[in-house]
């Protein structure tokens, strides 16, 4: 029997750290001026929500002051919040969407 080790165990292996991207919340902020139906239409258009989902989110923000609309990567959250806020501004409404990192 041969004692020659044909497969040495010392094999260099590069360890690559893969990190999950941190997610950011998009938050709808209530105001006294933007019409409810307009808020619903922005939520449907920018966040691909159904009429029912959009109505629930709009009402939650209306009643509690804020509502989380969704959770996305940082870039996507910021782009969506900006586009949705701009849609209100284009109509002269103070509609505001903000973003914040998830815990
Ligand atoms: N509070 C607004 C109204 O009564 C509706 C609204 C809801 C605005 C959620 C902004 C965010 N017309």
Coordinates of C-alpha atoms and ligand atoms in Angstrom, one line a residue:
X1 CA 0.0 0.0 0.0
X2 CA 1.3 3.4 -0.9
X3 CA 1.5 6.2 1.7
X4 CA 1.9 9.0 -0.8
X5 CA -0.7 11.6 -0.3
X6 CA -2.0 12.4 -3.8
X7 CA -4.5 15.0 -2.6
X8 CA -2.9 17.5 -0.3
X9 CA -5.4 19.1 2.1
X10 CA -3.8 22.6 2.1
X11 CA -5.9 24.3 -0.5
X12 CA -6.0 28.1 -0.7
X13 CA -9.6 29.3 -0.9
X14 CA -10.6 33.0 -1.2
X15 CA -13.5 33.8 1.2
X16 CA -15.9 36.2 -0.5
X17 CA -18.2 38.0 1.8
X18 CA -21.6 38.6 0.2
X19 CA -23.8 41.0 2.1
X20 CA -27.5 41.4 1.7
X21 CA -28.2 45.1 0.7
X22 CA -29.9 47.0 3.5
X23 CA -33.5 47.8 2.8
X24 CA -35.2 51.2 3.0
X25 CA -38.8 52.0 3.8
X26 CA -40.8 54.4 1.7
X27 CA -43.2 56.4 4.0
X28 CA -46.3 58.3 3.0
X29 CA -46.8 61.4 5.2
X30 CA -50.3 62.8 5.7
X31 CA -51.2 66.4 4.9
X32 CA -54.4 68.4 4.9
X33 CA -54.6 69.3 1.2
X34 CA -53.8 66.5 -1.1
X35 CA -57.1 64.8 -2.3
X36 CA -57.5 61.2 -1.1
X37 CA -58.2 60.0 -4.7
X38 CA -55.0 61.6 -5.9
X39 CA -52.9 59.9 -3.2
X40 CA -54.5 56.6 -4.2
X41 CA -53.7 57.1 -7.9
X42 CA -50.1 57.9 -7.1
X43 CA -49.8 54.8 -4.9
X44 CA -51.2 52.7 -7.7
X45 CA -49.1 54.2 -10.4
X46 CA -45.7 54.4 -8.6
X47 CA -46.0 51.4 -6.2
X48 CA -48.0 49.0 -8.4
X49 CA -50.8 48.7 -5.8
X50 CA -54.4 47.7 -6.3
X51 CA -57.2 50.1 -5.5
X52 CA -57.8 48.3 -2.3
X53 CA -54.1 48.2 -1.1
X54 CA -53.7 51.9 -2.1
X55 CA -56.9 52.9 -0.3
X56 CA -55.8 51.1 2.9
X57 CA -52.3 52.8 2.9
X58 CA -53.8 56.2 2.2
X59 CA -56.3 55.8 5.0
X60 CA -53.7 54.6 7.5
X61 CA -51.5 57.7 6.7
X62 CA -54.6 59.9 6.9
X63 CA -55.6 58.5 10.4
X64 CA -52.1 58.0 11.9
X65 CA -50.0 60.6 10.2
X66 CA -47.7 58.2 8.4
X67 CA -47.8 54.8 6.7
X68 CA -45.1 52.5 5.3
X69 CA -45.8 52.1 1.6
X70 CA -43.1 49.4 0.9
X71 CA -39.5 48.3 1.4
X72 CA -36.9 48.4 -1.3
X73 CA -33.2 48.7 -1.9
X74 CA -31.9 52.3 -1.1
X75 CA -31.8 53.4 -4.8
X76 CA -35.3 52.1 -5.6
X77 CA -36.8 53.5 -2.4
X78 CA -35.3 57.0 -3.1
X79 CA -36.3 57.0 -6.7
X80 CA -39.9 56.0 -6.0
X81 CA -40.2 58.5 -3.1
X82 CA -38.9 61.3 -5.3
X83 CA -41.2 60.4 -8.3
X84 CA -44.3 60.1 -6.1
X85 CA -43.5 63.4 -4.3
X86 CA -42.9 65.1 -7.6
X87 CA -46.3 63.8 -9.0
X88 CA -48.0 65.8 -6.2
X89 CA -45.8 68.9 -6.6
X90 CA -46.7 68.9 -10.3
X91 CA -50.4 69.3 -9.3
X92 CA -49.5 71.9 -6.6
X93 CA -50.1 69.5 -3.7
X94 CA -47.7 69.2 -0.7
X95 CA -47.8 65.3 -0.9
X96 CA -44.7 63.9 0.7
X97 CA -43.0 60.5 0.6
X98 CA -39.8 60.0 2.6
X99 CA -37.4 57.1 3.0
X100 CA -35.6 55.6 6.0
X101 CA -33.3 52.6 6.5
X102 CA -34.9 49.5 8.0
X103 CA -33.7 48.4 11.5
Ligands
LIG1 N1 -55.4 64.0 4.5 C1 -55.8 64.1 3.1 C2 -57.2 64.6 2.9 O1 -58.0 64.5 3.9 C3 -55.6 62.8 2.3 C4 -54.1 62.3 2.5 C5 -53.9 61.0 2.9 C6 -53.1 63.1 2.1 C7 -52.6 60.5 3.0 C8 -51.7 62.6 2.2 C9 -51.5 61.3 2.7 N2 -57.6 65.0 1.7

